[in-house]
């Protein structure tokens, strides 16, 4: 083990984390270049943990296994195999399928949840240290699962230590975990280490080693063994340190006997752990029966470390030196041998066969297609893409090769890997594709460019694709066009053409995707049809994705009161399936349904969860939408500074190329924040942009959803004349459209602008039972109007209703305004008594609500992707905030 000289600070940081682990879980990434001593720190941490009675589980990446999905995870969980049977059914099926023991198609996040459950159950017996070395060579599905776990162990007695090279991108790079960067040793520590390990080194060689090592501990230990030979100092100085270290190890390989080199090469080309595999492959290569004795020269030169059944390279650079020093013929031979050895493992066998050929090979290419299919089935999309990509390289026919690259690109799109998708598309030769292949390529390019294709050209593409017989692909284009119609206003002729194409291609009039496309593209023109069909479909069983589409259809036409049931069902099923990507989209729609329908507490917790999941799944557009919703909610609670900070963060998340639909959300939030703070001119400036066709934030329908706030801002800032034209345009747009929320807002706007009681009476006489927020705002506006017209007694009655409704809904800012107006009307108005739930965070409120509904901690954890201990810790903090001491008191404390 490399010495920890000069590493006292890093060792102390890890020691402190281990000391906290019985009470507080944590994760830490040790990052640095090769040889800097990352593994030494992990080994020291392992020893310390065991001395303290902690259980230790570990895994490590191996370059040769990076393409084998869940290989690292399987190694880590081997000690817990008996516990897999006790997992919840969905998690057990997901994990078994990930390890090739089941056929079900699984979601990666459900696999990750199974890992979290296993580790937290193991930690229930005592603190646990999980050590993950060489993350840069770990298969991507394993890294994703462990990153998921590491973000969720704060309340569990689990410490996770990762080590990774800083010149290799991994899925840990932007996951928000703490990092411990490792640099070189300072001069004094470097000299101490060198003198300990190479005390007889000559003065000149000593100076050169110190200069070339640049504080790298492994270099200080290994370079002295070749330094006295003066190995071309000018040339070595130009080489990267990793190359110099690899060459230092290669020097010790040069005079090894052929059987030893064969065994080392077999281990380097495979996984480097299993002695039996290396002996079998080495024997095939040499034609003689090799035994463990053949490894003795390698152990004597400190190249490998040997146990009863396994051995490992002393450092990954030894493995690299062994493999890259071999001739091309030797590498082909070893992979052929390993392919024969791994006949019981078709995936590993296929990859070795792929490495054993240097020219197109139809059989091997087909095997890799099957590897990709199995990997995709197991939720390992990254591995599936890699297999298809290598299959394409080994495919001789240009048309088939292009088709396989397209398959890989389609999976890269599913993965969300834009850079990978772009790289794959550049390798596709469009000239060899069929018309259908050309259409698939066009679809992927449209996805990659995110709407840069002119919408009219996209509509033309739909018409040509629809003649090719692939209805699903044609509907992909229709959906993309409909979404584009929602993002920006292309003109009614284009929108209606998209709607017509959707109707022509859909399998039935009640198809959820059709209704979503009609709503997004032509929600005003087709709104009556959409609402009629949605009413008819309520109670009909649909899957999670279909229910989400129906919820989108309802929100797109302003029937937010219809959306709730569909979105609630969608969220429940997508959550149970572990489909966090679609779940994030469903939550993004649900939060606005709850805002407009008056469930402000629910909206706050849904927005918080949507934000967390959008960050986790890398969906910046939905992250911006969730932040905008949180900003608007903060404004309504009177938290002006917080609201503005969240709105600014939403704009940063959206970036400079933000689409109009999300920009409209942010401006709506900013307008509400300013309005609640009494800054009417600022509010009018923000909200007017949503209704201005010349503005990049213009959104024909969101202007309708925010018209009551725009009217209040206009009247409050003396901009009535400017607003009249805007209102007239909106009236014209919805003259023949149902658009329920729009008509509620327009009635409010007319009353404010006309300053006439009959219009207030008309607005209040409408059925507002499904729109409690709009009702509260109307009563408040009516009360203000009455007071200003000296009808004080009537004003008090309206203002009391407004105050009580706002208090019940949690609209703190509007409730306080009602109190001010009541005091101005001569009535003493006590301040609002804060509810205990006001002190809860969004996640605490969500947990409290689920617990009040009777769910156990484990059931809550499965719903929210948390460990049951984390849920328990939250409840421990929730009870004092609510002033209760028992779970049975939650319903009353929350007012449920």
Short mmCIF file of C-alpha atoms in Angstrom, two decimals, residues 115-446:
data_model
loop_
_atom_site.label_atom_id
_atom_site.label_comp_id
_atom_site.label_asym_id
_atom_site.label_seq_id
_atom_site.Cartn_x
_atom_site.Cartn_y
_atom_site.Cartn_z
CA UNK A 115 -29.97 -1.28 -3.77
CA UNK A 116 -30.90 1.45 -1.29
CA UNK A 117 -33.28 -0.93 0.49
CA UNK A 118 -30.65 -3.69 0.70
CA UNK A 119 -27.96 -1.38 2.06
CA UNK A 120 -30.20 0.32 4.61
CA UNK A 121 -31.43 -3.06 5.84
CA UNK A 122 -27.83 -4.24 6.15
CA UNK A 123 -26.96 -1.06 8.06
CA UNK A 124 -29.78 -1.71 10.53
CA UNK A 125 -27.47 -4.24 12.21
CA UNK A 126 -24.68 -1.67 12.56
CA UNK A 127 -22.83 1.08 10.67
CA UNK A 128 -21.78 0.21 7.13
CA UNK A 129 -18.95 1.47 4.93
CA UNK A 130 -19.37 1.08 1.16
CA UNK A 131 -16.11 1.46 -0.77
CA UNK A 132 -16.17 1.98 -4.54
CA UNK A 133 -12.76 2.21 -6.20
CA UNK A 134 -11.86 3.09 -9.80
CA UNK A 135 -15.30 4.54 -10.55
CA UNK A 136 -14.01 5.73 -13.93
CA UNK A 137 -13.89 2.08 -15.05
CA UNK A 138 -17.12 1.01 -13.41
CA UNK A 139 -20.06 0.21 -15.68
CA UNK A 140 -22.39 3.20 -16.03
CA UNK A 141 -25.57 1.52 -14.67
CA UNK A 142 -23.72 0.66 -11.45
CA UNK A 143 -22.43 4.22 -11.04
CA UNK A 144 -25.91 5.64 -11.61
CA UNK A 145 -27.44 3.31 -9.02
CA UNK A 146 -24.77 4.09 -6.41
CA UNK A 147 -25.04 7.84 -7.00
CA UNK A 148 -28.79 7.52 -6.42
CA UNK A 149 -28.11 5.71 -3.14
CA UNK A 150 -25.41 8.13 -2.00
CA UNK A 151 -27.83 11.06 -2.25
CA UNK A 152 -30.32 9.35 0.05
CA UNK A 153 -28.42 8.06 3.07
CA UNK A 154 -28.25 11.16 5.26
CA UNK A 155 -30.35 9.53 7.97
CA UNK A 156 -28.83 6.05 7.67
CA UNK A 157 -25.64 4.72 9.34
CA UNK A 158 -23.94 4.35 5.96
CA UNK A 159 -20.75 5.95 4.69
CA UNK A 160 -19.94 5.70 0.98
CA UNK A 161 -16.46 6.37 -0.35
CA UNK A 162 -15.87 6.70 -4.09
CA UNK A 163 -12.49 7.03 -5.79
CA UNK A 164 -12.14 8.18 -9.38
CA UNK A 165 -9.58 9.62 -11.75
CA UNK A 166 -10.02 13.33 -12.44
CA UNK A 167 -9.37 12.95 -16.17
CA UNK A 168 -12.27 10.55 -16.79
CA UNK A 169 -15.89 11.80 -16.92
CA UNK A 170 -18.33 9.72 -14.87
CA UNK A 171 -21.94 9.93 -13.70
CA UNK A 172 -20.64 11.24 -10.37
CA UNK A 173 -19.39 14.48 -11.90
CA UNK A 174 -22.55 16.53 -11.37
CA UNK A 175 -24.44 14.59 -8.72
CA UNK A 176 -23.91 17.06 -5.88
CA UNK A 177 -21.81 14.86 -3.57
CA UNK A 178 -18.94 16.22 -1.50
CA UNK A 179 -15.48 15.82 -2.98
CA UNK A 180 -12.00 15.38 -1.59
CA UNK A 181 -9.55 16.32 -4.36
CA UNK A 182 -6.08 14.80 -4.09
CA UNK A 183 -3.10 16.69 -5.42
CA UNK A 184 0.61 15.90 -5.28
CA UNK A 185 2.62 15.77 -2.06
CA UNK A 186 4.50 18.86 -1.05
CA UNK A 187 8.30 18.81 -1.45
CA UNK A 188 9.07 17.78 2.10
CA UNK A 189 6.59 14.89 2.13
CA UNK A 190 7.75 13.76 -1.32
CA UNK A 191 11.38 13.66 -0.17
CA UNK A 192 10.44 11.74 2.98
CA UNK A 193 8.53 9.12 1.01
CA UNK A 194 11.28 8.77 -1.59
CA UNK A 195 13.98 8.39 1.06
CA UNK A 196 11.94 5.72 2.82
CA UNK A 197 11.42 3.67 -0.34
CA UNK A 198 14.68 4.32 -2.27
CA UNK A 199 17.33 5.38 0.22
CA UNK A 200 20.21 4.23 -2.05
CA UNK A 201 19.14 6.23 -5.06
CA UNK A 202 21.92 8.31 -6.60
CA UNK A 203 21.78 12.09 -6.25
CA UNK A 204 21.09 12.74 -9.94
CA UNK A 205 18.44 10.04 -10.18
CA UNK A 206 16.90 11.33 -6.95
CA UNK A 207 16.55 14.84 -8.39
CA UNK A 208 15.03 13.52 -11.59
CA UNK A 209 12.54 11.27 -9.80
CA UNK A 210 11.43 14.16 -7.59
CA UNK A 211 10.99 16.39 -10.63
CA UNK A 212 9.19 13.82 -12.78
CA UNK A 213 6.99 12.47 -9.97
CA UNK A 214 5.76 15.98 -9.13
CA UNK A 215 4.54 14.77 -5.76
CA UNK A 216 2.73 11.67 -7.11
CA UNK A 217 3.18 8.94 -4.45
CA UNK A 218 3.06 5.98 -6.85
CA UNK A 219 5.63 7.63 -9.09
CA UNK A 220 7.90 8.25 -6.08
CA UNK A 221 7.73 4.53 -5.28
CA UNK A 222 7.99 3.09 -8.80
CA UNK A 223 10.22 5.44 -10.83
CA UNK A 224 13.33 4.83 -8.70
CA UNK A 225 13.38 1.24 -9.92
CA UNK A 226 14.23 2.44 -13.44
CA UNK A 227 15.78 5.82 -12.71
CA UNK A 228 19.33 4.59 -12.15
CA UNK A 229 19.27 3.24 -15.68
CA UNK A 230 18.95 6.86 -17.03
CA UNK A 231 16.01 6.06 -19.37
CA UNK A 232 16.11 8.87 -21.91
CA UNK A 233 15.39 11.74 -19.50
CA UNK A 234 14.58 14.23 -22.27
CA UNK A 235 12.00 11.90 -23.81
CA UNK A 236 10.53 10.76 -20.50
CA UNK A 237 10.05 14.37 -19.48
CA UNK A 238 7.71 14.85 -22.44
CA UNK A 239 5.55 11.83 -21.59
CA UNK A 240 2.50 12.12 -19.34
CA UNK A 241 3.18 10.76 -15.89
CA UNK A 242 0.76 7.87 -16.39
CA UNK A 243 2.73 6.80 -19.46
CA UNK A 244 6.01 6.99 -17.54
CA UNK A 245 4.54 4.91 -14.73
CA UNK A 246 3.15 2.40 -17.18
CA UNK A 247 6.59 2.13 -18.76
CA UNK A 248 8.15 1.66 -15.33
CA UNK A 249 5.90 -1.34 -14.76
CA UNK A 250 6.57 -2.60 -18.29
CA UNK A 251 10.30 -2.74 -17.51
CA UNK A 252 9.52 -5.39 -14.89
CA UNK A 253 7.45 -7.35 -17.41
CA UNK A 254 10.19 -7.67 -19.98
CA UNK A 255 12.02 -10.70 -18.60
CA UNK A 256 9.04 -12.60 -17.20
CA UNK A 257 8.70 -16.19 -18.47
CA UNK A 258 6.15 -16.70 -21.30
CA UNK A 259 3.67 -18.64 -19.09
CA UNK A 260 3.65 -15.80 -16.55
CA UNK A 261 3.09 -13.20 -19.26
CA UNK A 262 0.25 -15.30 -20.69
CA UNK A 263 -1.46 -15.49 -17.30
CA UNK A 264 -1.05 -11.77 -16.70
CA UNK A 265 -2.41 -10.95 -20.15
CA UNK A 266 -5.43 -13.21 -19.61
CA UNK A 267 -6.17 -11.43 -16.34
CA UNK A 268 -5.63 -8.00 -17.87
CA UNK A 269 -7.96 -8.75 -20.79
CA UNK A 270 -10.65 -10.12 -18.49
CA UNK A 271 -11.52 -8.88 -15.04
CA UNK A 272 -8.19 -9.45 -13.29
CA UNK A 273 -9.69 -11.19 -10.25
CA UNK A 274 -10.53 -14.82 -10.89
CA UNK A 275 -7.50 -17.05 -10.78
CA UNK A 276 -9.26 -20.04 -12.34
CA UNK A 277 -10.30 -18.01 -15.39
CA UNK A 278 -6.79 -16.66 -15.92
CA UNK A 279 -5.29 -20.16 -15.58
CA UNK A 280 -7.78 -21.64 -18.06
CA UNK A 281 -7.26 -18.88 -20.65
CA UNK A 282 -3.49 -18.89 -20.19
CA UNK A 283 -3.45 -22.65 -20.70
CA UNK A 284 -5.37 -22.32 -23.95
CA UNK A 285 -2.95 -19.67 -25.19
CA UNK A 286 0.22 -21.55 -24.36
CA UNK A 287 -1.00 -25.05 -25.08
CA UNK A 288 0.18 -26.30 -21.70
CA UNK A 289 -1.57 -26.75 -18.34
CA UNK A 290 -0.54 -23.77 -16.23
CA UNK A 291 -0.65 -23.70 -12.45
CA UNK A 292 -0.53 -20.94 -9.89
CA UNK A 293 3.24 -21.43 -9.66
CA UNK A 294 3.53 -19.62 -12.99
CA UNK A 295 2.58 -16.40 -11.19
CA UNK A 296 5.48 -16.52 -8.73
CA UNK A 297 7.79 -14.29 -10.85
CA UNK A 298 5.03 -11.66 -11.02
CA UNK A 299 4.46 -11.68 -7.27
CA UNK A 300 8.20 -11.45 -6.64
CA UNK A 301 8.35 -8.32 -8.80
CA UNK A 302 5.37 -6.88 -6.88
CA UNK A 303 3.20 -6.74 -9.98
CA UNK A 304 0.31 -8.77 -8.56
CA UNK A 305 -1.01 -9.77 -5.16
CA UNK A 306 -2.22 -13.35 -4.75
CA UNK A 307 -4.81 -14.96 -2.44
CA UNK A 308 -6.25 -18.48 -2.34
CA UNK A 309 -8.66 -18.06 -5.28
CA UNK A 310 -8.07 -14.54 -6.57
CA UNK A 311 -5.32 -12.18 -7.46
CA UNK A 312 -5.23 -8.55 -8.35
CA UNK A 313 -2.86 -6.22 -10.08
CA UNK A 314 -1.06 -4.07 -7.57
CA UNK A 315 -2.25 -0.99 -9.47
CA UNK A 316 -4.51 -0.49 -12.52
CA UNK A 317 -1.48 0.86 -14.42
CA UNK A 318 0.13 -2.58 -14.10
CA UNK A 319 -2.90 -4.05 -15.84
CA UNK A 320 -2.70 -1.33 -18.50
CA UNK A 321 1.02 -2.00 -19.02
CA UNK A 322 0.44 -5.74 -19.39
CA UNK A 323 -2.34 -5.29 -21.94
CA UNK A 324 -0.80 -2.53 -24.04
CA UNK A 325 2.67 -4.10 -24.08
CA UNK A 326 1.20 -7.21 -25.73
CA UNK A 327 1.35 -7.43 -29.52
CA UNK A 328 -1.88 -7.16 -31.52
CA UNK A 329 -1.67 -10.88 -32.27
CA UNK A 330 -1.33 -11.70 -28.56
CA UNK A 331 -4.35 -9.57 -27.71
CA UNK A 332 -6.47 -11.25 -30.38
CA UNK A 333 -5.37 -14.65 -29.06
CA UNK A 334 -6.20 -13.89 -25.45
CA UNK A 335 -9.66 -12.61 -26.32
CA UNK A 336 -10.31 -15.74 -28.38
CA UNK A 337 -9.30 -17.84 -25.40
CA UNK A 338 -11.47 -15.85 -23.01
CA UNK A 339 -14.44 -16.10 -25.38
CA UNK A 340 -14.11 -19.89 -25.21
CA UNK A 341 -13.79 -19.84 -21.41
CA UNK A 342 -16.89 -17.68 -20.97
CA UNK A 343 -19.27 -19.91 -22.93
CA UNK A 344 -21.77 -19.77 -20.03
CA UNK A 345 -21.88 -15.96 -20.10
CA UNK A 346 -23.12 -14.86 -23.56
CA UNK A 347 -22.60 -11.14 -22.95
CA UNK A 348 -19.02 -11.46 -21.77
CA UNK A 349 -18.34 -13.99 -24.50
CA UNK A 350 -19.69 -11.67 -27.20
CA UNK A 351 -17.52 -8.77 -26.05
CA UNK A 352 -14.41 -10.95 -26.08
CA UNK A 353 -15.26 -12.21 -29.56
CA UNK A 354 -15.70 -8.61 -30.65
CA UNK A 355 -12.25 -7.81 -29.29
CA UNK A 356 -10.80 -10.87 -31.02
CA UNK A 357 -11.63 -9.73 -34.56
CA UNK A 358 -10.01 -6.91 -36.48
CA UNK A 359 -12.34 -6.96 -39.51
CA UNK A 360 -16.12 -7.06 -40.12
CA UNK A 361 -17.71 -10.24 -38.82
CA UNK A 362 -21.44 -10.80 -39.34
CA UNK A 363 -21.79 -13.45 -36.63
CA UNK A 364 -20.10 -11.37 -33.94
CA UNK A 365 -22.03 -8.26 -34.99
CA UNK A 366 -25.29 -10.20 -34.59
CA UNK A 367 -24.21 -11.45 -31.16
CA UNK A 368 -23.65 -7.85 -30.08
CA UNK A 369 -27.14 -6.89 -31.26
CA UNK A 370 -28.44 -9.59 -28.90
CA UNK A 371 -26.22 -8.20 -26.13
CA UNK A 372 -27.80 -4.80 -26.72
CA UNK A 373 -31.30 -6.25 -26.57
CA UNK A 374 -30.60 -7.97 -23.25
CA UNK A 375 -28.94 -4.87 -21.81
CA UNK A 376 -31.90 -2.69 -22.81
CA UNK A 377 -34.27 -5.20 -21.22
CA UNK A 378 -32.27 -4.95 -17.99
CA UNK A 379 -32.43 -1.17 -17.94
CA UNK A 380 -28.78 -0.73 -18.94
CA UNK A 381 -29.27 1.62 -21.87
CA UNK A 382 -25.65 2.85 -21.90
CA UNK A 383 -24.42 -0.71 -22.32
CA UNK A 384 -26.97 -1.34 -25.06
CA UNK A 385 -25.75 1.70 -26.99
CA UNK A 386 -22.13 0.55 -26.66
CA UNK A 387 -23.00 -2.92 -27.95
CA UNK A 388 -24.90 -1.59 -30.98
CA UNK A 389 -22.11 0.84 -31.75
CA UNK A 390 -19.50 -1.94 -31.75
CA UNK A 391 -21.88 -4.13 -33.76
CA UNK A 392 -22.08 -1.41 -36.41
CA UNK A 393 -18.28 -1.28 -36.58
CA UNK A 394 -18.20 -5.02 -37.29
CA UNK A 395 -21.03 -4.90 -39.85
CA UNK A 396 -19.92 -5.05 -43.47
CA UNK A 397 -23.07 -4.03 -45.34
CA UNK A 398 -23.41 -0.21 -45.33
CA UNK A 399 -27.20 -0.25 -45.07
CA UNK A 400 -27.25 -2.65 -42.13
CA UNK A 401 -24.42 -0.73 -40.47
CA UNK A 402 -26.36 2.54 -40.79
CA UNK A 403 -29.48 0.88 -39.41
CA UNK A 404 -27.61 -0.37 -36.33
CA UNK A 405 -26.18 3.07 -35.76
CA UNK A 406 -29.71 4.45 -35.95
CA UNK A 407 -30.82 1.89 -33.34
CA UNK A 408 -27.97 3.03 -31.10
CA UNK A 409 -28.93 6.66 -31.66
CA UNK A 410 -32.56 5.95 -30.76
CA UNK A 411 -31.41 4.43 -27.48
CA UNK A 412 -29.10 7.39 -26.88
CA UNK A 413 -32.16 9.63 -27.27
CA UNK A 414 -34.01 7.47 -24.72
CA UNK A 415 -31.02 7.89 -22.41
CA UNK A 416 -30.98 11.66 -22.85
CA UNK A 417 -27.36 11.69 -24.00
CA UNK A 418 -27.26 14.60 -26.43
CA UNK A 419 -23.50 14.45 -27.09
CA UNK A 420 -23.65 10.71 -27.67
CA UNK A 421 -26.66 11.10 -29.95
CA UNK A 422 -24.90 13.77 -31.99
CA UNK A 423 -21.77 11.62 -32.34
CA UNK A 424 -23.76 8.58 -33.52
CA UNK A 425 -25.75 10.58 -36.06
CA UNK A 426 -22.57 11.91 -37.67
CA UNK A 427 -21.58 8.29 -38.41
CA UNK A 428 -24.80 7.45 -40.24
CA UNK A 429 -24.56 7.56 -44.02
CA UNK A 430 -27.94 8.94 -45.17
CA UNK A 431 -27.32 7.78 -48.73
CA UNK A 432 -27.72 4.08 -47.89
CA UNK A 433 -30.91 4.43 -45.87
CA UNK A 434 -34.37 3.47 -47.05
CA UNK A 435 -37.09 6.12 -47.05
CA UNK A 436 -38.16 4.88 -43.62
CA UNK A 437 -34.57 5.01 -42.41
CA UNK A 438 -34.32 8.57 -43.68
CA UNK A 439 -37.45 9.41 -41.71
CA UNK A 440 -35.98 7.89 -38.52
CA UNK A 441 -32.81 9.91 -39.06
CA UNK A 442 -34.84 13.09 -39.58
CA UNK A 443 -36.75 12.41 -36.36
CA UNK A 444 -33.54 12.03 -34.36
CA UNK A 445 -32.08 15.19 -35.89
CA UNK A 446 -35.25 17.06 -34.93
#
